[in-house]
Short mmCIF file of C-alpha atoms and ligand atoms in Angstrom, two decimals:
data_model
loop_
_atom_site.label_atom_id
_atom_site.label_comp_id
_atom_site.label_asym_id
_atom_site.label_seq_id
_atom_site.Cartn_x
_atom_site.Cartn_y
_atom_site.Cartn_z
CA UNK I 15 77.51 123.33 78.55
CA UNK I 16 76.35 125.03 75.33
CA UNK I 17 73.53 127.50 75.89
CA UNK I 18 70.38 127.92 73.87
CA UNK I 19 69.80 130.86 71.57
CA UNK I 20 68.15 133.99 72.96
CA UNK I 21 65.54 133.43 70.25
CA UNK I 22 64.61 130.01 71.63
CA UNK I 23 64.34 131.45 75.12
CA UNK I 24 62.04 134.21 73.83
CA UNK I 25 59.44 131.83 72.38
CA UNK I 26 56.68 131.52 74.98
CA UNK I 27 54.83 128.30 75.73
CA UNK I 28 51.36 128.26 74.18
CA UNK I 29 48.70 129.31 76.71
CA UNK I 30 46.39 126.92 74.89
CA UNK I 31 48.58 123.89 75.42
CA UNK I 32 50.99 124.48 78.29
CA UNK I 33 48.58 123.32 81.01
CA UNK I 34 47.57 120.15 79.16
CA UNK I 35 49.76 117.99 81.47
CA UNK I 36 47.40 119.03 84.32
CA UNK I 37 44.44 117.89 82.22
CA UNK I 38 46.20 114.61 81.43
CA UNK I 39 46.82 114.05 85.15
CA UNK I 40 43.15 114.78 85.90
CA UNK I 41 42.12 112.24 83.26
CA UNK I 42 44.56 109.70 84.69
CA UNK I 43 42.69 110.15 88.00
CA UNK I 44 39.49 109.25 86.13
CA UNK I 45 37.99 112.71 85.59
CA UNK I 46 36.25 113.82 82.43
CA UNK I 47 37.72 117.15 81.28
CA UNK I 48 35.65 119.46 79.07
CA UNK I 49 38.26 121.02 76.78
CA UNK I 50 37.38 124.64 76.18
CA UNK I 51 41.05 125.59 76.12
CA UNK I 52 41.70 124.85 72.45
CA UNK I 53 39.95 125.71 69.20
CA UNK I 54 39.47 122.08 68.27
CA UNK I 55 35.85 121.78 67.11
CA UNK I 56 33.84 118.63 67.76
CA UNK I 57 32.07 119.17 64.41
CA UNK I 58 32.64 116.26 62.03
CA UNK I 59 35.00 116.77 59.14
CA UNK I 60 32.51 116.37 56.24
CA UNK I 61 32.29 112.73 55.18
CA UNK I 62 32.61 113.75 51.55
CA UNK I 63 36.01 115.19 52.35
CA UNK I 64 37.23 112.31 54.53
CA UNK I 65 36.50 109.94 51.67
CA UNK I 66 39.46 111.53 49.88
CA UNK I 67 41.77 109.30 51.91
CA UNK I 68 40.09 106.16 50.60
CA UNK I 69 40.87 107.32 47.09
CA UNK I 70 44.57 107.24 47.70
CA UNK I 71 45.82 105.05 44.85
CA UNK I 72 49.47 105.97 44.57
CA UNK I 73 51.68 103.34 46.26
CA UNK I 74 54.08 106.12 47.30
CA UNK I 75 53.01 109.03 49.46
CA UNK I 76 55.40 111.37 47.75
CA UNK I 77 56.53 114.97 48.07
CA UNK I 78 54.31 117.26 46.08
CA UNK I 79 54.87 120.70 44.55
CA UNK I 80 56.05 123.29 47.10
CA UNK I 81 53.15 125.61 46.27
CA UNK I 82 50.62 122.82 46.80
CA UNK I 83 48.85 120.18 44.76
CA UNK I 84 46.97 121.40 41.69
CA UNK I 85 43.58 120.20 42.97
CA UNK I 86 44.10 122.02 46.26
CA UNK I 87 45.14 125.26 44.57
CA UNK I 88 42.16 124.94 42.25
CA UNK I 89 39.74 124.45 45.15
CA UNK I 90 41.09 127.51 46.95
CA UNK I 91 41.07 129.71 43.83
CA UNK I 92 37.43 128.75 43.17
CA UNK I 93 36.53 129.42 46.81
CA UNK I 94 38.18 132.85 46.62
CA UNK I 95 36.42 133.65 43.37
CA UNK I 96 33.20 133.09 45.31
CA UNK I 97 34.36 135.84 47.69
CA UNK I 98 34.95 138.26 44.84
CA UNK I 99 38.71 137.72 44.74
CA UNK I 100 39.90 136.95 41.26
CA UNK I 101 42.94 134.74 41.62
CA UNK I 102 44.37 131.96 39.49
CA UNK I 103 45.19 128.61 41.12
CA UNK I 104 48.88 129.33 40.58
CA UNK I 105 48.52 132.49 42.72
CA UNK I 106 47.60 130.49 45.83
CA UNK I 107 50.45 129.19 47.98
CA UNK I 108 49.28 126.16 49.95
CA UNK I 109 50.86 126.04 53.40
CA UNK I 110 51.12 123.66 56.33
CA UNK I 111 48.12 125.13 58.11
CA UNK I 112 47.45 128.81 58.50
CA UNK I 113 50.29 128.69 61.03
CA UNK I 114 52.91 128.38 58.33
CA UNK I 115 51.22 131.12 56.31
CA UNK I 116 51.58 133.46 59.32
CA UNK I 117 55.25 132.54 59.60
CA UNK I 118 55.86 133.05 55.87
CA UNK I 119 54.01 136.38 55.82
CA UNK I 120 55.99 137.76 58.75
CA UNK I 121 59.25 136.36 57.35
CA UNK I 122 58.57 137.90 53.95
CA UNK I 123 57.69 141.38 55.27
CA UNK I 124 59.82 142.02 58.34
CA UNK I 125 63.50 142.03 59.11
CA UNK I 126 65.00 141.44 62.55
CA UNK I 127 63.83 144.23 64.91
CA UNK I 128 61.18 145.45 62.47
CA UNK I 129 57.77 146.01 64.04
CA UNK I 130 54.30 144.64 63.36
CA UNK I 131 51.26 146.26 64.98
CA UNK I 132 48.72 143.78 66.32
CA UNK I 133 45.56 144.43 68.38
CA UNK I 134 46.12 143.03 71.87
CA UNK I 135 45.00 140.42 73.01
CA UNK I 136 45.99 138.41 69.98
CA UNK I 137 46.30 134.84 68.70
CA UNK I 138 49.12 133.68 70.95
CA UNK I 139 51.23 132.05 68.27
CA UNK I 140 51.82 135.42 66.54
CA UNK I 141 54.02 136.20 69.54
CA UNK I 142 55.89 132.89 69.17
CA UNK I 143 56.43 133.25 65.42
CA UNK I 144 57.63 136.84 65.80
CA UNK I 145 60.09 135.68 68.46
CA UNK I 146 61.43 132.96 66.13
CA UNK I 147 62.03 135.60 63.46
CA UNK I 148 63.48 138.22 65.83
CA UNK I 149 60.80 140.71 64.82
CA UNK I 150 58.93 142.89 67.31
CA UNK I 151 55.25 142.62 68.08
CA UNK I 152 53.85 146.02 69.02
CA UNK I 153 50.61 145.36 70.91
CA UNK I 154 47.81 147.84 70.30
CA UNK I 155 45.61 147.61 73.42
CA UNK I 156 41.91 146.87 73.07
CA UNK I 157 39.43 146.65 75.91
CA UNK I 158 36.63 144.31 76.89
CA UNK I 159 34.49 147.40 77.63
CA UNK I 160 34.78 148.38 73.95
CA UNK I 161 34.13 144.84 72.75
CA UNK I 162 37.85 144.69 71.82
CA UNK I 163 37.15 146.95 68.85
CA UNK I 164 39.50 149.46 67.30
CA UNK I 165 38.16 152.99 67.66
CA UNK I 166 39.33 155.31 64.85
CA UNK I 167 42.91 156.40 65.29
CA UNK I 168 43.76 153.65 67.78
CA UNK I 169 46.67 152.33 65.70
CA UNK I 170 48.19 155.56 64.42
CA UNK I 171 50.17 156.44 67.57
CA UNK I 172 51.99 153.11 67.44
CA UNK I 173 53.60 153.58 64.02
CA UNK I 174 57.37 154.16 64.16
CA UNK I 175 60.06 154.24 61.46
CA UNK I 176 60.51 150.48 62.10
CA UNK I 177 56.86 149.55 61.50
CA UNK I 178 56.47 147.34 58.45
CA UNK I 179 53.06 145.76 58.85
CA UNK I 180 49.74 145.55 60.65
CA UNK I 181 48.42 142.07 61.44
CA UNK I 182 44.65 141.97 61.76
CA UNK I 183 42.79 138.81 62.68
CA UNK I 184 39.18 139.26 61.57
CA UNK I 185 37.02 137.75 63.08
CA UNK I 186 39.37 137.76 66.01
CA UNK I 187 40.78 134.91 67.98
CA UNK I 188 40.79 135.30 71.00
CA UNK I 189 38.28 138.14 71.44
CA UNK I 190 35.47 137.21 69.06
CA UNK I 191 35.43 140.80 67.72
CA UNK I 192 34.36 141.24 64.10
CA UNK I 193 35.78 144.55 62.93
CA UNK I 194 33.37 146.83 61.08
CA UNK I 195 33.99 148.02 57.51
CA UNK I 196 34.87 151.43 58.97
CA UNK I 197 37.45 149.90 61.30
CA UNK I 198 39.00 147.85 58.50
CA UNK I 199 38.99 150.92 56.23
CA UNK I 200 40.80 152.93 58.92
CA UNK I 201 43.47 150.21 59.14
CA UNK I 202 43.76 150.20 55.34
CA UNK I 203 44.11 154.00 55.25
CA UNK I 204 46.86 153.78 57.85
CA UNK I 205 48.68 151.11 55.82
CA UNK I 206 48.45 153.23 52.67
CA UNK I 207 49.53 156.41 54.48
CA UNK I 208 52.58 154.77 56.06
CA UNK I 209 53.22 152.26 53.28
CA UNK I 210 52.75 149.17 55.46
CA UNK I 211 51.73 145.62 54.63
CA UNK I 212 48.36 144.50 55.94
CA UNK I 213 48.56 140.85 56.91
CA UNK I 214 44.96 139.71 57.37
CA UNK I 215 44.34 136.46 59.19
CA UNK I 216 40.93 135.46 57.83
CA UNK I 217 40.75 131.87 59.04
CA UNK I 218 37.42 132.50 60.85
CA UNK I 219 35.85 134.37 57.92
CA UNK I 220 32.59 132.37 57.90
CA UNK I 221 32.15 132.37 61.67
CA UNK I 222 30.10 135.55 62.15
CA UNK I 223 26.82 135.60 64.06
CA UNK I 224 25.36 139.10 64.03
CA UNK I 225 26.02 140.50 60.61
CA UNK I 226 27.53 139.90 57.21
CA UNK I 227 30.80 138.12 56.65
CA UNK I 228 33.67 140.63 56.60
CA UNK I 229 35.08 141.29 53.15
CA UNK I 230 38.48 139.79 52.48
CA UNK I 231 41.14 142.51 52.46
CA UNK I 232 41.99 141.24 48.98
CA UNK I 233 38.79 142.92 47.74
CA UNK I 234 39.90 146.43 48.82
CA UNK I 235 41.40 147.88 45.64
CA UNK I 236 42.94 150.82 47.52
CA UNK I 237 45.34 148.53 49.40
CA UNK I 238 47.05 147.50 46.18
CA UNK I 239 49.77 144.96 46.70
CA UNK I 240 50.09 145.66 50.41
CA UNK I 241 47.41 143.05 51.23
CA UNK I 242 48.47 139.57 52.33
CA UNK I 243 45.88 137.01 53.39
CA UNK I 244 46.55 134.11 55.73
CA UNK I 245 43.91 131.40 55.59
CA UNK I 246 43.26 127.87 56.79
CA UNK I 247 40.96 124.91 56.26
CA UNK I 248 41.34 123.90 59.90
CA UNK I 249 38.29 125.66 61.31
CA UNK I 250 36.25 126.12 58.13
CA UNK I 251 35.95 122.39 57.49
CA UNK I 252 36.90 121.11 60.94
CA UNK I 253 40.13 119.85 59.44
CA UNK I 254 42.63 120.92 62.09
CA UNK I 255 44.74 117.78 61.80
CA UNK I 256 44.90 118.01 58.01
CA UNK I 257 47.33 120.93 58.41
CA UNK I 258 46.29 122.79 55.28
CA UNK I 259 46.19 126.55 54.87
CA UNK I 260 47.29 129.13 52.34
CA UNK I 261 48.91 132.47 51.68
CA UNK I 262 47.55 134.81 49.01
CA UNK I 263 48.72 138.22 47.90
CA UNK I 264 48.73 140.20 44.69
CA UNK I 265 52.24 141.25 45.60
CA UNK I 266 54.49 139.19 43.36
CA UNK I 267 57.56 139.75 45.53
CA UNK I 268 55.74 138.50 48.61
CA UNK I 269 54.49 135.43 46.76
CA UNK I 270 57.95 134.74 45.30
CA UNK I 271 59.47 135.00 48.78
CA UNK I 272 56.70 132.75 50.11
CA UNK I 273 57.48 130.19 47.43
CA UNK I 274 61.18 130.19 48.29
CA UNK I 275 60.31 129.65 51.95
CA UNK I 276 57.93 126.90 50.86
CA UNK I 277 60.64 125.24 48.80
CA UNK I 278 62.85 125.15 51.89
CA UNK I 279 60.26 123.04 53.67
CA UNK I 280 59.66 120.95 50.52
CA UNK I 281 55.88 120.52 50.28
CA UNK I 282 52.64 120.87 52.28
CA UNK I 283 50.94 117.75 53.69
CA UNK I 284 49.91 115.33 50.94
CA UNK I 285 47.15 113.61 52.92
CA UNK I 286 45.63 116.83 54.23
CA UNK I 287 45.45 118.18 50.69
CA UNK I 288 43.73 115.02 49.45
CA UNK I 289 40.99 115.66 51.99
CA UNK I 290 41.02 119.45 51.70
CA UNK I 291 40.65 119.59 47.91
CA UNK I 292 37.34 117.77 48.23
CA UNK I 293 35.82 120.81 49.93
CA UNK I 294 34.97 121.73 46.33
CA UNK I 295 32.27 119.02 46.47
CA UNK I 296 30.45 120.37 49.51
CA UNK I 297 26.94 121.69 49.30
CA UNK I 298 26.97 125.53 49.26
CA UNK I 299 24.66 125.39 52.30
CA UNK I 300 27.39 123.74 54.39
CA UNK I 301 28.54 126.94 56.11
CA UNK I 302 25.04 128.10 57.00
CA UNK I 303 24.51 124.95 59.08
CA UNK I 304 27.87 125.25 60.79
CA UNK I 305 27.34 128.94 61.47
CA UNK I 306 23.93 128.31 63.04
CA UNK I 307 25.44 125.65 65.30
CA UNK I 308 28.17 128.00 66.52
CA UNK I 309 25.71 130.86 66.98
CA UNK I 310 23.76 128.65 69.42
CA UNK I 311 26.97 127.76 71.23
CA UNK I 312 27.98 131.41 71.41
CA UNK I 313 24.65 132.17 73.04
CA UNK I 314 25.08 129.38 75.62
CA UNK I 315 28.55 130.61 76.61
CA UNK I 316 27.65 134.29 76.65
CA UNK I 317 24.50 133.73 78.72
CA UNK I 318 26.40 131.56 81.20
CA UNK I 319 29.30 134.00 81.59
CA UNK I 320 26.95 136.99 81.89
CA UNK I 321 25.16 135.35 84.79
CA UNK I 322 28.34 134.59 86.79
CA UNK I 323 28.88 137.13 89.58
CA UNK I 324 31.97 139.29 89.06
CA UNK I 325 32.63 138.12 85.49
CA UNK I 326 33.08 140.73 82.74
CA UNK I 327 32.48 139.58 79.20
CA UNK I 328 31.60 141.08 75.84
CA UNK I 329 29.23 139.24 73.53
CA UNK I 330 31.50 137.68 70.91
CA UNK I 331 30.47 138.52 67.36
CA UNK I 332 32.50 135.93 65.55
CA UNK I 333 35.15 133.17 65.57
CA UNK I 334 34.37 130.68 68.35
CA UNK I 335 35.99 132.24 71.38
CA UNK I 336 35.08 134.49 74.26
CA UNK I 337 37.49 136.35 76.52
CA UNK I 338 36.22 136.88 80.04
CA UNK I 339 37.59 138.70 83.06
CA UNK I 340 37.12 136.54 86.16
CA UNK I 341 36.93 137.65 89.79
CA UNK I 342 40.27 135.98 90.53
CA UNK I 343 43.70 137.61 90.82
CA UNK I 344 45.50 134.91 88.86
CA UNK I 345 43.47 133.10 86.21
CA UNK I 346 46.25 130.61 85.49
CA UNK I 347 46.16 129.44 89.12
CA UNK I 348 42.40 129.10 88.80
CA UNK I 349 42.72 126.99 85.63
CA UNK I 350 45.25 124.71 87.34
CA UNK I 351 43.07 124.48 90.45
CA UNK I 352 40.09 123.46 88.29
CA UNK I 353 42.18 120.57 87.00
CA UNK I 354 43.94 119.60 90.21
CA UNK I 355 41.47 120.26 92.99
CA UNK I 356 37.96 120.68 91.59
CA UNK I 357 35.41 118.27 90.15
CA UNK I 358 31.69 117.60 90.33
CA UNK I 359 30.43 114.08 89.63
CA UNK I 360 33.75 113.21 88.00
CA UNK I 361 33.85 116.18 85.61
CA UNK I 362 35.70 119.46 85.32
CA UNK I 363 36.38 122.18 82.73
CA UNK I 364 39.62 123.42 81.22
CA UNK I 365 39.93 126.92 79.74
CA UNK I 366 43.02 128.85 78.61
CA UNK I 367 44.59 131.51 80.85
CA UNK I 368 44.28 134.93 79.21
CA UNK I 369 47.70 136.44 79.89
CA UNK I 370 49.37 134.34 77.18
CA UNK I 371 47.22 136.06 74.55
CA UNK I 372 48.65 139.47 75.46
CA UNK I 373 51.92 140.86 74.23
CA UNK I 374 51.58 143.65 76.81
CA UNK I 375 53.55 142.47 79.85
CA UNK I 376 51.33 141.79 82.86
CA UNK I 377 48.04 142.15 80.94
CA UNK I 378 45.21 139.63 81.11
CA UNK I 379 46.23 138.04 84.41
CA UNK I 380 42.58 137.79 85.51
CA UNK I 381 41.23 136.75 82.10
CA UNK I 382 40.57 133.46 80.37
CA UNK I 383 39.78 132.47 76.81
CA UNK I 384 36.93 130.07 76.29
CA UNK I 385 36.59 128.12 73.04
CA UNK I 386 32.97 127.14 72.38
CA UNK I 387 33.83 124.07 70.41
CA UNK I 388 31.61 121.49 72.10
CA UNK I 389 27.98 120.66 71.41
CA UNK I 390 25.41 122.55 73.44
CA UNK I 391 24.74 120.11 76.28
CA UNK I 392 28.46 119.45 76.93
CA UNK I 393 29.08 123.18 76.69
CA UNK I 394 26.29 123.95 79.13
CA UNK I 395 27.71 121.41 81.57
CA UNK I 396 31.22 122.83 81.12
CA UNK I 397 29.95 126.34 81.89
CA UNK I 398 28.02 125.12 84.96
CA UNK I 399 31.22 123.52 86.24
CA UNK I 400 33.12 126.76 85.60
CA UNK I 401 30.53 128.72 87.58
CA UNK I 402 30.68 126.25 90.45
CA UNK I 403 34.46 126.30 90.35
CA UNK I 404 34.51 130.07 90.59
CA UNK I 405 32.29 129.94 93.67
CA UNK I 406 34.45 127.29 95.32
CA UNK I 407 37.90 128.66 94.34
CA UNK I 408 39.77 129.55 97.53
CA UNK I 409 42.11 131.99 95.71
C1 PLP O 1 43.67 133.18 64.28
C2 PLP O 1 44.33 131.92 63.90
N1 PLP O 1 45.22 131.94 62.90
C3 PLP O 1 45.85 130.83 62.52
C4 PLP O 1 45.63 129.64 63.15
C5 PLP O 1 46.39 128.45 62.69
O1 PLP O 1 45.60 127.40 62.37
P1 PLP O 1 46.12 126.17 61.51
O2 PLP O 1 47.59 126.17 61.53
O3 PLP O 1 45.50 124.98 62.12
O4 PLP O 1 45.59 126.43 60.15
C6 PLP O 1 44.73 129.56 64.20
C7 PLP O 1 44.48 128.31 64.94
O5 PLP O 1 43.85 128.26 65.97
C8 PLP O 1 44.05 130.73 64.58
O6 PLP O 1 43.16 130.75 65.58
#
């Protein structure tokens, strides 16, 4: 019997998705499951954008250019100009979601066994992509007590001769931390000192609730061509299924490598780009409304978690996630129990077990990640059910 590659064995199941069969079974039994396990917003994709599909005239849904359709590149370049980043449409590489941009960035910067420093906990799929590429994720621990921030000097001790890059997700999934200018500057200084790439995952850029939007790393002149930005339309326009994202860097070698990788997968999704390019038509006030909605949801979740006995949580500052430490020894068992053995009036709540967001072995066993992606009343109900579940959990 042929065996699988070590690489395949090293790719972990997604903590966001691996327990979905339990949710499906609960639904088959007639339960309503509040899904707070996945960052799939219930916000409507703007109608103006969805109309793009109705304008499909071409009788063939064909391959497009590997770097993306012209209208999509144009939309992204204009959007970036609004952020103070001067880039031409041809300097934007459109990808199949931000996911592919992460993969391309890591593939372009790291060889097998090279190291990338990432604050831990982290977006779980970084671990999977690194495993596919045979590169090493070096987790830099952060703590709930410090709001998952990066005190000065936190990263420096983790640099080795094999370090090639730092990957910073700002605002952070899963912690909700928004790194301060000083923290970002310290990371930039480290990258300059050790000549490292800074891969910045900025997909939640607009989702900040207590202060200004963080500057894109592309606006820090001192970083030069070490800056690589990974971005996505998934969250910004509630367009997760459109699978459109992008990679941007001033580093011509990185972009040329990205384009070669993009050519190998032919072209990004035609239909998603048709919809995505129409973001150019949205009212400039669009984000303010979305941000206000998520700020209210953040408050609901934070207030609920703070009032649960034994739960430790930090007030998330951005993205739409909260990590919480629960008074249970094994949060994954608790999540499964909520789906298999708990319900009130035909409803239960699903969250994501925290350990899968850590690259540090054994970390996060008593934590969960909660995505506040439902409207306030559903979210309030989901949090009530979570609180009741915690009280009733026999483990
Ligand atoms: C931090 C972060 N980066 C990248 C992605 C990838 O998103 P997509 O591939 O839908 O653009 C996600 C999705 O949840 C995310 O949370």
